[in-house]
Amino acid sequence: MITSTQGGAWLIGGRELIEDGPEALEAVRAKTGLSADKAEAAKETIAYQILKDHNTSGNMEKLQVKFDKLTSHDITYVGIIQTARASGLEKFPIPYVLTNCHNSLCAVGGTINEDDHMFGLTAAKKYGGVYVPPHQAVIHQFAREMLAAGGSMILGSDSHTRYGALGTMAMGEGGPELVKQLLGQTYDINMPGVVAIYMTGEPVKGVGPQDVALAIIGAVFKSGYVKNKIMEFVGPGVDALSADFRIGVDVMTTETTCLSSIWQTDDKIESFYEIHGRKDAYKKLAPGNLAYYDGVVKVDLSTIKPMIAMPFHPSMAYEIDFVNENLSQMLHETEERAKVSFGDSIEYSLSSKIVNGRFLVDQGVIAGCAGGGFENICAAADIMRGSYIGDDKFTMNIYPASTPIYMELLKNGVAADLLETGTILKTAFCGPCFGAGDTPANNAFSIRHSTRNFPNREGSKVQNGQISSVALMDARSIAATAANKGFLTPATAFDGELKEYVYHFDANIYKNRVFDSHGVADPNAEIQFGPNIKDWPKMEALPENLLLKVVSEIHDPVTTTDELIPSGETSSYRSNPLGLAEFTLSRKDPEYVGRAKEIRKAQEAIVAGNCPVEACGELKPVMGKVLPMLGLGEEHPDSKTLGFGSTIFAVKPGDGSAREQAASCQKVLGGWANVANEYATKRYRSNLINWGMLPFIIEKGDLPFKNLDYIFLPGIRAEVEDKADSIKAVAICGDETKEFTMTLGDLTDHERRIILDGCLINYNREISRGRG
């Protein structure tokens, strides 16, 4: 059972909770003998102490954080390093690890993927970084094994940068935030709220970390209870969980939309570090004797049952038994959700999955930072041992999260046991998590112990009529399903023994293969470029006035980053800003790119000193309304006075990946803004800002504009400079005009400057020219 408090709560001795209420203060004082001051007790959380140690502003309400380490993978690191190089990078000032776990397959795009890998290796040599070759480890497993340390902070350019179970506060952000750290700048945020995840009891046999994670996500996602807050895992229930189990829950906290996570630590975490040869990295972390939290999620581990997150979001979480008991209804609801995402043009039916009253799935996958851990795979082997997956269409694939884990599975016999069942073991690769590996057949249903099941994450191409589904489950229940030849089965139905396995970490695997500069840069090293690696195009500063064309209008409750810029094989073009931009919104609104390019012609013309109307003929009647508002006659203004570009409207964009390309692809196509009722995550909003895009917020209700209308923003540059509370706008809808207002939300002075300069690259170039 999972419940949340209506308000804050006190935690005494890390064990006893007292919720806010009329008698709470007296009860706290009676039990502790302390004054029970909320502001002081809030400083006793683990999160506060770590943030205090890394804050450079001297003001704990306005944080300016410097991280201890950085990590990126091969979808993001080329763009990050290219941005930093354009901004004056000379060396990596802190340890920066470049892993190659996303585009490890080199069959798509010619030489593109391996060219990027060579770029990463040579950049690590030149700037003093660490390079982890393809198939060695997924980004987060390498970080757990080799980077995490108690009380430290790590920033990663992947949304699932979460190492809280090991005592490391880690955050996933878009690439520009890592660029700031590489240039000695800071991560600027208001002090986040801290929510206790108070655990009691212990899991029953067959329940794994994904079950606990999905139960929590299902309980808090829709309400936004932990959005942009830090989840702090405390309570007696934590003691019952192994290090691997905690890690498996922790990595999924990203799907709650929280900012970060941290856990109390103990001898099990100390043992984890010792096994990996880094005992000195352990630090005991616990809240103070009296800590105050902004909210509490109470998790009774003993009540959680095997879960399944039905398509198309991790929050669509149900008990597997419930799904099996209400199968027709659950599959019908999934079909209805598909209509919201894909419309009626795609034929999508799950009725054929019901065979003799049971749910027959097509594929099982255990993979990545969430599923590929040692204990998960060993438990799967115990459940499948002596069974076989059958010779029909059901397939079962397992990706150990690192080569050291794979090695131990070979040594202890688990690999042989799995192979005998018909399961295939593959190398460390994140492909199944983002649509570049184990793509199911059209209309197939895949169950996966991975991180996400958004639309298209499994490799669907809706524009080509191809669609399949992914549901999230724990490795144990996936194994139980595989043992039943694909019929959906919870692991609690398994009555055999789940053994305890001892893990032995072989450090030589990395020692003999991973390039580690040990922080020593070689300025004479030459970076190796490939034909697809392109510089960022020039971007203009924010003009005094702005005319935007609405080129896409999305009314889905949530728009994911995978819908803004598809993952999968399209990410092979990640190092080519203009090439990748061709895929923007391609699976959601195929008309977007052409519309954005058309209005971009006007901006290109005015920058070149030419007439924007001649470049984009549809502007003629619109300019007839804009020029009088500017107090001008027939003459056309210059590019400092007026800019042209595109914007999109989405109800709640940005759930999911940290990939900056979700914003930068819009920018290079001429995007100047997003308009939204709210932003799903801080990291997507930060990406917009760092690429010089205005993150507008408009109140829910009828919009004053529609798709293909124009929005004129008179005096927008001055309003940003003056920190205006509301932004004046005029919707131009054919012959009609309508005034309305929007807001930009809370912006730091640095963020305003980045928007004014046009992007982070411009901002840093201005600094290098002498502007402080």
Short mmCIF file of C-alpha atoms in Angstrom, two decimals, residues 625 730-738:
data_model
loop_
_atom_site.label_atom_id
_atom_site.label_comp_id
_atom_site.label_asym_id
_atom_site.label_seq_id
_atom_site.Cartn_x
_atom_site.Cartn_y
_atom_site.Cartn_z
CA LYS A 625 -0.72 44.29 -39.37
CA VAL A 730 -0.95 39.61 -30.21
CA ALA A 731 -2.49 36.65 -32.02
CA ILE A 732 -2.91 37.27 -35.74
CA CYS A 733 -5.59 34.94 -37.05
CA GLY A 734 -6.33 35.82 -40.66
CA ASP A 735 -7.92 39.27 -40.64
CA GLU A 736 -8.42 39.26 -36.87
CA THR A 737 -6.03 40.23 -34.11
CA LYS A 738 -6.38 39.41 -30.43
#
